[in-house]
Short mmCIF file of C-alpha atoms and ligand atoms in Angstrom, two decimals:
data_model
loop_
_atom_site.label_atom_id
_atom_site.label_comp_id
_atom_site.label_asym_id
_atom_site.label_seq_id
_atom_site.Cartn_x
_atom_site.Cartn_y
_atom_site.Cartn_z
CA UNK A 1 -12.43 50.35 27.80
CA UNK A 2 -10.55 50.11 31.03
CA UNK A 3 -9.18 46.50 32.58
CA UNK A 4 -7.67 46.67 36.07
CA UNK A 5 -5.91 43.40 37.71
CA UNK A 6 -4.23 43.65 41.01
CA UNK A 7 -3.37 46.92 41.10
CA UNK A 8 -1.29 48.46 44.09
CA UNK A 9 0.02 51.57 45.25
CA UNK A 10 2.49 51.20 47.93
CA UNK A 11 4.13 54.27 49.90
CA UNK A 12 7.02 54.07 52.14
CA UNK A 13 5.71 55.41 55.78
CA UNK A 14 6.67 58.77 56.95
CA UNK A 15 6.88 58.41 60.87
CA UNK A 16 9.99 57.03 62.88
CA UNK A 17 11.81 60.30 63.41
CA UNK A 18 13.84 62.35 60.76
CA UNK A 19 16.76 60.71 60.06
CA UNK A 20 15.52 57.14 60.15
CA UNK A 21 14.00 55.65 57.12
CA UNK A 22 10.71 53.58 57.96
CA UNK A 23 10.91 50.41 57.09
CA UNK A 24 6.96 49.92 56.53
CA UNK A 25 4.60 50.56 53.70
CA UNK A 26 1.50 52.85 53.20
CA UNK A 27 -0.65 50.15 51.13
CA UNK A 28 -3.10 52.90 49.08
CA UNK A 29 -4.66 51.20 46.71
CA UNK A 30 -3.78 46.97 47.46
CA UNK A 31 -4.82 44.30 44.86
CA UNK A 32 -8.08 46.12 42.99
CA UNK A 33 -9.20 44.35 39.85
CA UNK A 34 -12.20 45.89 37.89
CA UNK A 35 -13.64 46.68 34.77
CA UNK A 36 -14.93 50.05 33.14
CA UNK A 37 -16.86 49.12 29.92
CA UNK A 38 -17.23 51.50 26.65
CA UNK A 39 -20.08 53.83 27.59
CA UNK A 40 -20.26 53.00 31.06
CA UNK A 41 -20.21 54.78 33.98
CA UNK A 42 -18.76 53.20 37.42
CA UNK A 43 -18.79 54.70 40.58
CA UNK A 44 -16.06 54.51 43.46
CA UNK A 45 -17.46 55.20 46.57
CA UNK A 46 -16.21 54.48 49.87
CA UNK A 47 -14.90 56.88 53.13
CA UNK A 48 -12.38 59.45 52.93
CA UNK A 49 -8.87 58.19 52.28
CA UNK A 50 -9.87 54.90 51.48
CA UNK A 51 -7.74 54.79 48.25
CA UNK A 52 -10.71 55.77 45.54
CA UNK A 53 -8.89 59.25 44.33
CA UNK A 54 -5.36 57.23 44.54
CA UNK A 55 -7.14 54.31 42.33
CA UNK A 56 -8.26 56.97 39.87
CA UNK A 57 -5.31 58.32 38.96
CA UNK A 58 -3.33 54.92 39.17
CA UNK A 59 -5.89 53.71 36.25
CA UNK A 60 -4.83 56.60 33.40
CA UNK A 61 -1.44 56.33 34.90
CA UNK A 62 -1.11 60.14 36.45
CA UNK A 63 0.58 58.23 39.45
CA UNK A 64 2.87 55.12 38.93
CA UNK A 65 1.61 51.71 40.34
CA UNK A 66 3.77 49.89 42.21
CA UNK A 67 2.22 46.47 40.66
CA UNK A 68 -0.57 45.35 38.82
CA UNK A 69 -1.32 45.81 35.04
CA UNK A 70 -3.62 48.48 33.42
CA UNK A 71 -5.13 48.27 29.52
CA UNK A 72 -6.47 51.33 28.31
CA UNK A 73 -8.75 50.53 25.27
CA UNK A 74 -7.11 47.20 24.63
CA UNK A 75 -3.79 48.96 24.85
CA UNK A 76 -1.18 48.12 27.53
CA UNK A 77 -0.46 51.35 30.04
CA UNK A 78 1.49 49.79 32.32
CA UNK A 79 4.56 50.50 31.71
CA UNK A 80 4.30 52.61 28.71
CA UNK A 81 6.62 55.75 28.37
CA UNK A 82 6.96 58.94 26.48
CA UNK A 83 5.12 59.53 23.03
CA UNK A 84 3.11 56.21 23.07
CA UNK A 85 1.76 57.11 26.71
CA UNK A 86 0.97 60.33 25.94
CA UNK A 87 -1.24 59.49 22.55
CA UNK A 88 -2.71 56.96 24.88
CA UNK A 89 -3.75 59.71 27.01
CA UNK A 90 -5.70 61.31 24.93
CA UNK A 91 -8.17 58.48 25.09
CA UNK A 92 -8.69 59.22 29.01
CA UNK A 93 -9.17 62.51 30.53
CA UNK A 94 -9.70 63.70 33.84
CA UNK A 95 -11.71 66.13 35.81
CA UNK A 96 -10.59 67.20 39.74
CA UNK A 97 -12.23 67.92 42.57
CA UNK A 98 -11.26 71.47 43.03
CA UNK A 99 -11.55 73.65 39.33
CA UNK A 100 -10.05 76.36 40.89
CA UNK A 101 -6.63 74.17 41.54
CA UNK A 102 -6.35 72.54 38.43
CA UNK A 103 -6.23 76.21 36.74
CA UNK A 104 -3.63 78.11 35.57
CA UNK A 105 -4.81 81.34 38.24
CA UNK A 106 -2.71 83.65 35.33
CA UNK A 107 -4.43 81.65 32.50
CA UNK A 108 -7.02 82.83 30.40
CA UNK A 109 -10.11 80.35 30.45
CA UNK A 110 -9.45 79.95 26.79
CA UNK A 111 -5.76 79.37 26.32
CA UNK A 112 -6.44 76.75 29.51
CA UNK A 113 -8.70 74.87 26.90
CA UNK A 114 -6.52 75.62 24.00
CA UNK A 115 -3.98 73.90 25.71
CA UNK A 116 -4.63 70.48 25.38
CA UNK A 117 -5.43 71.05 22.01
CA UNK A 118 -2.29 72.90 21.28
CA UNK A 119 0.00 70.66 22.75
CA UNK A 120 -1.22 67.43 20.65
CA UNK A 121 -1.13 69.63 18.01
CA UNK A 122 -4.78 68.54 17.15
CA UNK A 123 -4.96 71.35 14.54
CA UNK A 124 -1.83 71.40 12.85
CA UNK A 125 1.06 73.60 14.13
CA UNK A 126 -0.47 77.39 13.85
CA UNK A 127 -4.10 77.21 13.32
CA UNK A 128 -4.86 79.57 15.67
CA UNK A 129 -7.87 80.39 14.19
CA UNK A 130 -9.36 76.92 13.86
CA UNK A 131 -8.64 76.15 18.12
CA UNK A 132 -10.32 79.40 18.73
CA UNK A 133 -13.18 78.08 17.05
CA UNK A 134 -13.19 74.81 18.56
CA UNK A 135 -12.54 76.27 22.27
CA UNK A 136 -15.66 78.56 21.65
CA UNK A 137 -17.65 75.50 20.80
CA UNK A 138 -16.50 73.75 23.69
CA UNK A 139 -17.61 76.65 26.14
CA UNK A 140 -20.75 76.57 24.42
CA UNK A 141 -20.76 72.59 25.09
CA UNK A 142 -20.74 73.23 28.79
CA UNK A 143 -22.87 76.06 29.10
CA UNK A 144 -20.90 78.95 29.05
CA UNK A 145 -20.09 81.12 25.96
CA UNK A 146 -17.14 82.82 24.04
CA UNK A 147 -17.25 85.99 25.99
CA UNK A 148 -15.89 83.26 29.00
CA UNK A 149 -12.64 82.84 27.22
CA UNK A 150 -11.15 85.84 28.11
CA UNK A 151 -11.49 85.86 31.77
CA UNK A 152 -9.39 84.27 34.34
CA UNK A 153 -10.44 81.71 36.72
CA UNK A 154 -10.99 83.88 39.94
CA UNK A 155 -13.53 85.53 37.93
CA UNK A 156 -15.44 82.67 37.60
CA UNK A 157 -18.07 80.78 40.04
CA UNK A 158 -17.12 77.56 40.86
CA UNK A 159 -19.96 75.72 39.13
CA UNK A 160 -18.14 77.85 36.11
CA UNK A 161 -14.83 77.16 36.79
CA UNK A 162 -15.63 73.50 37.12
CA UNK A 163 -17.27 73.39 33.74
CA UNK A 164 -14.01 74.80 32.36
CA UNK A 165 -12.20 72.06 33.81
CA UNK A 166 -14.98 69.34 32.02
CA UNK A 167 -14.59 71.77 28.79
CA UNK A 168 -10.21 70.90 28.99
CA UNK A 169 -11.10 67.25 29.48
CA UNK A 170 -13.50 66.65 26.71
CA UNK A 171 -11.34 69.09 23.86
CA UNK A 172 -9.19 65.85 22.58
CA UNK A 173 -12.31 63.37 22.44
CA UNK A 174 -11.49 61.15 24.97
CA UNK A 175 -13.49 57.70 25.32
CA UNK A 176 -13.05 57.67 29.28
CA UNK A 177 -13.28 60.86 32.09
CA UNK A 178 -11.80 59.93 35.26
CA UNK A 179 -14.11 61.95 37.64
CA UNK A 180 -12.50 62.82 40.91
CA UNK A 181 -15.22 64.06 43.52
CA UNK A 182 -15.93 66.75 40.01
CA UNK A 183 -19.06 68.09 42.11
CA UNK A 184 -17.84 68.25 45.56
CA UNK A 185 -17.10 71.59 46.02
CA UNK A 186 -20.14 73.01 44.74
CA UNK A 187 -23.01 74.12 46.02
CA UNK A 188 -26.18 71.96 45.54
CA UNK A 189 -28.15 74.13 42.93
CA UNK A 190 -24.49 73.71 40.81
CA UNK A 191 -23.95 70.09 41.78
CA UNK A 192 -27.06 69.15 39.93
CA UNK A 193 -26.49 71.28 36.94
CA UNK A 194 -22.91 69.84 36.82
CA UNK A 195 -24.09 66.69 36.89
CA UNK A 196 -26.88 67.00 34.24
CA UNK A 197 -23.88 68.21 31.90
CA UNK A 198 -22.32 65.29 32.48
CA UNK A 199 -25.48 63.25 31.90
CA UNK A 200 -25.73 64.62 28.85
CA UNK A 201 -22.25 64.72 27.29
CA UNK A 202 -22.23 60.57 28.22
CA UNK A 203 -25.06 59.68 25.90
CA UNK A 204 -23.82 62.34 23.58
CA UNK A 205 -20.22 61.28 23.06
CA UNK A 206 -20.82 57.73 24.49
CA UNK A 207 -17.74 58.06 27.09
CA UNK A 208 -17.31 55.82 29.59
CA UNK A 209 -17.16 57.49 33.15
CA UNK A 210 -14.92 56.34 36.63
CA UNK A 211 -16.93 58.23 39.14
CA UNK A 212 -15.44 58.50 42.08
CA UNK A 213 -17.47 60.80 44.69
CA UNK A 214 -17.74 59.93 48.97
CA UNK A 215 -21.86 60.69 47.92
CA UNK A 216 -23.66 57.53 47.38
CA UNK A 217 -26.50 59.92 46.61
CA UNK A 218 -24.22 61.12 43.57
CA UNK A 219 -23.52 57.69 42.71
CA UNK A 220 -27.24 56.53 42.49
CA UNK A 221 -28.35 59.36 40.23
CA UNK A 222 -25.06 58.68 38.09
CA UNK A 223 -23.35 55.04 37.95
CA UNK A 224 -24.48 51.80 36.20
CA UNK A 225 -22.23 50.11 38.12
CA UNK A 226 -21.03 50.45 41.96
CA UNK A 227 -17.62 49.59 43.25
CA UNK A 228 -17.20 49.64 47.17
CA UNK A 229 -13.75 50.30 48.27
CA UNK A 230 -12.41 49.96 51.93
CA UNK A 231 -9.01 50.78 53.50
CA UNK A 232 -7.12 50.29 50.11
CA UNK A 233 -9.51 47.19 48.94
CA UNK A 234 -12.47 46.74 47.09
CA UNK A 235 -15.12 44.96 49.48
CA UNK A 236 -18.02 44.32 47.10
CA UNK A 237 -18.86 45.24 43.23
CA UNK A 238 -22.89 45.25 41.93
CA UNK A 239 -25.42 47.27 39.88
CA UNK A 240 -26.73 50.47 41.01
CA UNK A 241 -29.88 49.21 41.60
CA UNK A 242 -28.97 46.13 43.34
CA UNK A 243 -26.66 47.17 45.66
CA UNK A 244 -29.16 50.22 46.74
CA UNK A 245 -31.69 47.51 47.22
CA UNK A 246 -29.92 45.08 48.87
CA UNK A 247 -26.74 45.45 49.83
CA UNK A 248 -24.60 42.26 50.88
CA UNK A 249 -20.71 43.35 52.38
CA UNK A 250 -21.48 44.24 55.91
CA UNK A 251 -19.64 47.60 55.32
CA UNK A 252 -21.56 48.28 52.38
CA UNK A 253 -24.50 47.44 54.64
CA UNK A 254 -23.28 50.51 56.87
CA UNK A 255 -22.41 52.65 54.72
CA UNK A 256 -25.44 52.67 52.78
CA UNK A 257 -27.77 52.34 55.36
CA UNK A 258 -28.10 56.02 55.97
CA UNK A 259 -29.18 57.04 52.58
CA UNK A 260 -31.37 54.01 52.21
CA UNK A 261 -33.65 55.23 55.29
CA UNK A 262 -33.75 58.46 53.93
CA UNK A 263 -35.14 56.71 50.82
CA UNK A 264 -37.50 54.77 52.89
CA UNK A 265 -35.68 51.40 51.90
CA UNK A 266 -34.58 50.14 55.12
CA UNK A 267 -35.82 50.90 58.60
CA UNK A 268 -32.83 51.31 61.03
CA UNK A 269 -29.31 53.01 60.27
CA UNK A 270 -26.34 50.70 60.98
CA UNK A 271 -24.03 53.24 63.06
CA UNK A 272 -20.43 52.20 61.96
CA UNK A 273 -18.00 52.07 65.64
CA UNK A 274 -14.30 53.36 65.25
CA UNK A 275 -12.31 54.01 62.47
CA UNK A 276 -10.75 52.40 59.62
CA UNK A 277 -7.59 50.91 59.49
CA UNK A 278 -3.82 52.40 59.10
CA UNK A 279 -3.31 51.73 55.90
CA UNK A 280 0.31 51.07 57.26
CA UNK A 281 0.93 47.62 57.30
CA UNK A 282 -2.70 46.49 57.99
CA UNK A 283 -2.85 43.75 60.02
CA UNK A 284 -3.57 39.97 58.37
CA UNK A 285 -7.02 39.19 57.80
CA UNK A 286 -10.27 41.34 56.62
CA UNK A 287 -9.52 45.18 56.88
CA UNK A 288 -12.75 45.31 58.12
CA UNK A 289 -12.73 43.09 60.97
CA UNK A 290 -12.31 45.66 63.46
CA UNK A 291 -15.74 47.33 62.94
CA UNK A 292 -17.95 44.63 61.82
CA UNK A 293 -20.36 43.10 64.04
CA UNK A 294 -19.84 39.52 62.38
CA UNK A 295 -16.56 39.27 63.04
CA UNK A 296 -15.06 35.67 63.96
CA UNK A 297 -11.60 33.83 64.34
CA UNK A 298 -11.62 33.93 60.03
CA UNK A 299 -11.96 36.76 59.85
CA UNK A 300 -8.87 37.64 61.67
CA UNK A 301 -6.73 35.18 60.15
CA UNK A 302 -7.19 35.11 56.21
CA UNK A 303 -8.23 38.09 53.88
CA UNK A 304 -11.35 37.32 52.09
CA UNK A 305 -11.35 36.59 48.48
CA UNK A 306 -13.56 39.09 45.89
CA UNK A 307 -16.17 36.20 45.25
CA UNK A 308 -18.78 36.06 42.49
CA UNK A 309 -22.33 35.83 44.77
CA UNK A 310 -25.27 34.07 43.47
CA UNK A 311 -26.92 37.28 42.53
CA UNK A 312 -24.42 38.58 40.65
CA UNK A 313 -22.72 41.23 43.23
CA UNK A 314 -19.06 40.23 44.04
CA UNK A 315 -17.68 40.72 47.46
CA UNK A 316 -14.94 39.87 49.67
CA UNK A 317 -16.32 38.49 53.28
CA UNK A 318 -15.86 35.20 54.43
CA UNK A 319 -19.58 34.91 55.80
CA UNK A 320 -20.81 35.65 52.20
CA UNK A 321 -18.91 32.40 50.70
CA UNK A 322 -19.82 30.29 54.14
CA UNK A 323 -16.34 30.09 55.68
CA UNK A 324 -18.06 32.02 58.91
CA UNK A 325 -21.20 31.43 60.33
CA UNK A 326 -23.92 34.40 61.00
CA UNK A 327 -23.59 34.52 64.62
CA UNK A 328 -26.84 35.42 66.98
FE1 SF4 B 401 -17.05 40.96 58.58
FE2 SF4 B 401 -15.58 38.77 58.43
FE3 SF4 B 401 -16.99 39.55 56.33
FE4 SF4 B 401 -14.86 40.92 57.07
S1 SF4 B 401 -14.88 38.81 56.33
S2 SF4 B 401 -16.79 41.77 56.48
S3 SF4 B 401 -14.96 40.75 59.28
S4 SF4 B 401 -17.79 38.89 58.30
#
């Protein structure tokens, strides 16, 4: 459905006074290759500002890559312009974070939906009648009703206004939703009816989902697949259940310690020291090397490789593909 290779997403840096241009590079998203099958659903997890909400909108082309090469359902996006991007489009959809900022505030609920419709021209030029039909049916698709289409989106909840949002995305069919943190600014009672809706409309209309959410506990009730990213990279790729269960990337180690004590599956948290990189002009070697407790000379000197593992995770760390040895 979705093939990635090598994708960046370089920014020039914003820092050496106002009337200087700086000469060095904000490297978002830097060299991520990945896969999102039909009917799938992949997860991006990793911190905040770690690249995952840059990479998602890189993929369905909302933001231009600086290199790399995207294929949308066997299709070529990466450079594709005007009326062939925009039919393309309609195969991928995506849903924000915030509902309430990807609204029209002075929009009705149901010309918001109508929209999408409207401006493919789905239904012919002036069937007004026949996308009133179909936005009532999507309403009713995410749990709201007909009545909904004539209010405006501060008169919403936010549980509400984000199933609007899901209701825009799904009107033109699409075979892939880019999900961009969709449940993270709801409360918990409608974070787990949001994501039941989007349980269900998956094994109804078979999409494929790119999850992207900082909650791994989000990702484990939702993804088949798990991609870790770190400052810009991806660090290691696996199952759900796998990497839950055992882990292998020392940062995914870390990061998932927490909510695998909670769950009983490991018995000490790893507490990760510092911060991560500037993504300005990261230094040479592992992006990781300056929190991880296995650090050596490698490490420092040559970025690790995404690696196929014996059991089928991949990851990039020398120690995993024996070019550093586990010290202690
Ligand atoms: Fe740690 Fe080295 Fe592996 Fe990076 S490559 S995660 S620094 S052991």
């Amino acid at each position: 459905m979705l093939q990635v290779e090598n994708l960046t997403k370089h920014y020039p840096a914003r820092g050496r006074g106002l009337f200087t241009r700086d000469p060095r590079r904000v490297r978002a998203v830097d060299g991520v290759s990945f896969e999102v099958k039909a009917g799938e659903v992949v997860a991006v997890v990793g911190e905040s500002g770690c690249g995952k909400s840059t990479l998602g909108r890189l993929a369905i082309r909302l933001l231009e890559p600086t290199s790399g090469s995207i294929r949308l359902g066997g299709t070529d996006i990466t450079s594709l312009k005007g009326e062939a991007l925009r039919e393309i489009r309609l195969t991928a959809q995506i849903v924000f974070q915030d509902p309430f900022g990807s609204l029209n505030p002075r929009m009705t609920v149901g010309a918001s939906i109508a929209y999408p419709l409207r401006v493919n021209r789905l239904f012919g030029r002036a069937d007004g009648a026949a996308i009133a039909r179909r936005v009532d049916e999507l309403l009713e698709r995410v749990g709201l009703n007909a009545a909904h289409a004539r209010r405006l989106p501060h008169e919403l909840s936010g549980g509400q206004r984000q199933r609007v949002g899901i209701a825009r995305a799904i009107a033109v069919n699409p075979k892939l939703l880019v999900l961009d943190e969709p449940v993270a600014a709801l409360d918990l009672s409608a974070q787990a009816r949001v994501l039941n809706l989007f349980k269900e409309l998956q094994r109804e209309m078979g999409m494929a989902y790119l999850f992207i959410t900082h909650d791994l506990s989000v990702a484990e009730y939702m993804a088949d697949r798990i991609l870790v990213m770190y400052a810009g990279k991806l660090v290691e790729t696996g199952g759900r259940l796998a990497l839950f269960q055992a882990p292998r990337h020392p940062y995914t180690q870390a990061l998932f310690s927490a909510a695998m004590l909670r769950s009983g599956r490991a018995s000490e948290e790893t507490i990760l020291e510092g911060d991560p990189p500037s993504p300005i002009d990261p230094l040479p070697g592992c992006r990781f090397n300056t929190r991880c407790p296995h650090a050596g000379e490698v490490c420092r000197a040559a970025e690790p490789a995404m690696s196929a593992l014996d059991d089928g995770h991949g990851a990039a760390c020398h120690l995993l593909t024996g070019k550093l040895r586990r010290s202690g």
